[in-house]
Tab-separated table of C-alpha atoms in Angstrom:
chain	number	residue	atom	x	y	z
F	1	MET	CA	0.000	0.000	0.000
F	2	LEU	CA	1.339	3.415	-0.994
F	3	LYS	CA	2.035	5.661	1.981
F	4	THR	CA	1.356	9.234	1.052
F	5	ARG	CA	2.877	12.105	2.952
F	6	TRP	CA	0.324	14.545	4.340
F	7	GLU	CA	0.761	18.281	4.451
F	8	VAL	CA	-0.408	20.254	7.485
F	9	ARG	CA	-0.557	23.961	6.720
F	10	ARG	CA	-2.105	27.108	8.039
F	11	PHE	CA	-5.235	27.977	6.098
F	12	ASP	CA	-3.695	31.209	4.779
F	13	ASP	CA	-0.772	29.228	3.323
F	14	CYS	CA	-3.200	27.071	1.306
F	15	ILE	CA	-4.929	29.852	-0.634
F	16	ASP	CA	-4.137	32.456	-3.261
F	17	LYS	CA	-5.282	36.048	-3.188
F	18	VAL	CA	-8.401	36.710	-5.288
F	19	THR	CA	-9.376	39.872	-7.132
F	20	TYR	CA	-13.080	40.364	-6.621
F	21	SER	CA	-15.593	41.434	-9.225
F	22	ALA	CA	-18.178	44.070	-8.328
F	23	LYS	CA	-20.769	42.875	-5.830
F	24	LEU	CA	-24.518	43.124	-6.338
F	25	LYS	CA	-26.787	44.391	-3.561
F	26	LYS	CA	-29.647	42.144	-2.456
F	27	LYS	CA	-32.253	44.682	-3.596
F	28	ASP	CA	-30.953	44.214	-7.165
F	29	PHE	CA	-31.321	40.390	-7.189
F	30	LEU	CA	-33.816	39.042	-9.727
F	31	SER	CA	-35.832	35.824	-9.560
F	32	LYS	CA	-34.797	35.039	-13.156
F	33	GLY	CA	-31.837	36.086	-15.214
F	34	GLN	CA	-28.848	35.060	-17.246
F	35	PHE	CA	-26.312	34.736	-14.410
F	36	PRO	CA	-26.676	33.143	-10.965
F	37	ILE	CA	-25.875	35.213	-7.889
F	38	ILE	CA	-23.927	33.563	-5.094
F	39	SER	CA	-23.945	35.152	-1.658
F	40	GLN	CA	-23.527	34.016	1.920
F	41	GLU	CA	-27.077	32.800	2.535
F	42	ASN	CA	-27.800	29.077	2.983
F	43	GLU	CA	-29.498	28.633	-0.405
F	44	PHE	CA	-26.983	27.632	-3.047
F	45	ILE	CA	-28.095	30.229	-5.621
F	46	ASN	CA	-29.512	33.406	-4.128
F	47	GLY	CA	-30.902	35.146	-7.196
F	48	TYR	CA	-30.094	36.101	-10.771
F	49	SER	CA	-28.903	39.060	-12.788
F	50	CYS	CA	-28.292	39.979	-16.420
F	51	ASP	CA	-25.410	42.349	-15.581
F	52	LYS	CA	-22.487	40.780	-17.463
F	53	GLY	CA	-20.163	43.500	-16.131
F	54	LYS	CA	-20.375	42.046	-12.622
F	55	LEU	CA	-19.647	38.465	-13.705
F	56	PHE	CA	-16.936	36.601	-11.773
F	57	LYS	CA	-15.238	34.193	-14.193
F	58	VAL	CA	-14.322	30.838	-12.675
F	59	ALA	CA	-11.369	29.222	-14.458
F	60	GLU	CA	-10.868	26.633	-11.713
F	61	PRO	CA	-13.302	25.746	-8.911
F	62	ILE	CA	-13.389	28.026	-5.886
F	63	ILE	CA	-15.061	28.022	-2.489
F	64	ILE	CA	-17.386	30.694	-1.182
F	65	PHE	CA	-17.240	31.381	2.552
F	66	GLY	CA	-20.002	33.416	4.194
F	67	ASP	CA	-18.111	35.689	6.566
F	68	HIS	CA	-21.183	36.223	8.767
F	69	THR	CA	-23.024	32.925	8.170
F	70	ARG	CA	-20.044	30.514	7.885
F	71	THR	CA	-21.837	28.949	4.891
F	72	LEU	CA	-19.555	27.078	2.474
F	73	LYS	CA	-20.272	26.639	-1.247
F	74	TYR	CA	-18.203	24.795	-3.848
F	75	ILE	CA	-18.478	26.765	-7.101
F	76	ASP	CA	-17.307	25.599	-10.536
F	77	PHE	CA	-19.231	28.016	-12.773
F	78	ASP	CA	-19.272	31.753	-13.556
F	79	PHE	CA	-21.473	33.810	-11.226
F	80	ILE	CA	-22.186	37.254	-9.841
F	81	LEU	CA	-21.038	37.955	-6.326
F	82	GLY	CA	-23.799	38.947	-3.945
F	83	ALA	CA	-23.491	41.794	-1.484
F	84	ASP	CA	-21.231	42.027	1.530
F	85	GLY	CA	-19.741	39.278	3.677
F	86	VAL	CA	-18.620	36.883	0.952
F	87	LYS	CA	-15.073	35.581	0.767
F	88	ILE	CA	-13.809	33.819	-2.353
F	89	ILE	CA	-11.314	31.104	-1.509
F	90	LYS	CA	-8.990	29.896	-4.239
F	91	PRO	CA	-6.651	27.017	-3.338
F	92	LYS	CA	-2.999	27.179	-4.290
F	93	LYS	CA	-1.735	24.993	-7.114
F	94	GLY	CA	-1.224	21.426	-5.916
F	95	LEU	CA	-4.262	21.508	-3.636
F	96	ASN	CA	-7.468	20.073	-5.088
F	97	PRO	CA	-10.240	22.670	-4.552
F	98	LYS	CA	-12.737	20.037	-3.494
F	99	ILE	CA	-10.432	18.480	-0.903
F	100	LEU	CA	-9.999	21.956	0.592
F	101	TYR	CA	-13.800	22.296	0.581
F	102	TYR	CA	-14.218	18.955	2.373
F	103	CYS	CA	-11.478	19.881	4.868
F	104	MET	CA	-13.316	23.122	5.630
F	105	LEU	CA	-16.634	21.271	6.022
F	106	SER	CA	-15.022	18.824	8.442
F	107	ASN	CA	-13.681	21.615	10.652
F	108	PRO	CA	-16.542	24.098	11.148
F	109	ILE	CA	-15.827	27.515	12.597
F	110	LYS	CA	-17.470	28.292	15.954
F	111	SER	CA	-20.225	30.891	15.680
F	112	LEU	CA	-19.472	34.389	16.916
F	113	GLY	CA	-23.011	35.574	16.190
F	114	TYR	CA	-23.279	38.021	13.311
F	115	ALA	CA	-19.581	38.939	13.601
F	116	ARG	CA	-17.081	38.331	10.839
F	117	HIS	CA	-15.672	34.800	10.969
F	118	TYR	CA	-12.904	34.909	8.353
F	119	ARG	CA	-10.356	35.814	11.035
F	120	GLU	CA	-11.232	32.524	12.762
F	121	LEU	CA	-10.927	30.597	9.503
F	122	LYS	CA	-7.447	32.036	8.920
F	123	GLU	CA	-6.322	30.535	12.245
F	124	THR	CA	-7.244	26.960	11.257
F	125	THR	CA	-4.931	24.329	9.777
F	126	ILE	CA	-5.620	22.177	6.738
F	127	SER	CA	-4.375	18.588	6.382
F	128	TYR	CA	-4.221	16.958	2.971
F	129	PRO	CA	-2.145	14.412	1.034
F	130	SER	CA	0.742	15.992	-0.857
F	131	ASP	CA	0.054	13.686	-3.826
F	132	ILE	CA	-2.598	15.271	-6.071
F	133	LEU	CA	-3.709	11.828	-7.318
F	134	GLU	CA	-4.332	10.710	-3.736
F	135	GLN	CA	-6.296	13.919	-3.169
F	136	GLN	CA	-8.469	13.065	-6.194
F	137	LYS	CA	-9.106	9.522	-4.896
F	138	ILE	CA	-10.261	10.919	-1.556
F	139	VAL	CA	-12.468	13.506	-3.279
F	140	SER	CA	-14.054	10.814	-5.478
F	141	LYS	CA	-14.872	8.689	-2.439
F	142	LEU	CA	-16.245	11.662	-0.486
F	143	ASP	CA	-18.338	12.751	-3.503
F	144	GLU	CA	-19.778	9.243	-3.705
F	145	LEU	CA	-20.593	9.202	0.023
F	146	SER	CA	-22.068	12.691	-0.162
F	147	LEU	CA	-24.357	11.692	-3.030
F	148	ARG	CA	-25.501	8.580	-1.162
F	149	THR	CA	-26.172	10.664	1.962
F	150	LYS	CA	-28.360	13.062	-0.050
F	151	GLU	CA	-30.290	10.118	-1.504
F	152	LEU	CA	-30.872	8.742	2.002
F	153	GLU	CA	-31.982	12.164	3.256
F	154	VAL	CA	-34.647	12.275	0.524
F	155	ILE	CA	-35.873	8.782	1.447
F	156	TYR	CA	-35.886	9.680	5.140
F	157	GLN	CA	-37.826	12.910	4.503
F	158	LYS	CA	-40.452	11.004	2.469
F	159	LYS	CA	-40.913	8.589	5.369
F	160	ILE	CA	-41.311	11.472	7.822
F	161	ASP	CA	-43.863	13.132	5.506
F	162	ASN	CA	-45.791	9.856	5.199
F	163	LEU	CA	-45.825	9.405	8.983
F	164	LEU	CA	-47.145	12.944	9.474
F	165	GLU	CA	-49.895	12.287	6.927
F	166	LEU	CA	-50.797	9.038	8.680
F	167	LYS	CA	-50.933	10.833	12.033
F	168	LYS	CA	-53.238	13.540	10.623
F	169	SER	CA	-55.441	10.883	9.054
F	170	MET	CA	-55.684	8.930	12.309
F	171	LEU	CA	-56.489	12.066	14.307
F	172	LYS	CA	-59.134	13.066	11.805
F	173	ARG	CA	-60.662	9.597	11.865
F	174	THR	CA	-60.629	9.549	15.684
F	175	PHE	CA	-62.109	13.002	16.304
F	176	CYS	CA	-64.304	13.486	13.281
F	177	CYS	CA	-67.436	11.595	12.320
């Protein structure tokens, strides 16, 4: 079995500086449009716009970090950056963007309320295999497990919904004619 050396680095040493595109205020979000808007809210896509001038071009996948919400989003498409409190995280060469994303998910930042959390993120360390092929193997396995987890969540939610319907039906039958 191949033993891969693992890197342990400060978060700041794992990322490159990013030049931001113009941000779009929430009041200017549309429900339909040509370009998706990504902001720090929990929903993956937070609105749309047709303003090509504000488009952030994604050459390689990046991670969005909600500075106030601590929300993480893996982004591999062009988008418009929504409002304030969004940090774009671009991994350095030699670090698979998705392994960085999974590392960040596995080490959540403690909530400070509505304060900015990026300063906390910068203090964390990231551990990853130095071999990019090993990183890809881990990402593939985690992607597979993540997909299976989502499938199970859907099944579980259907069962919960069915049980709630059964409960309502039984209550109705018991207390109504």
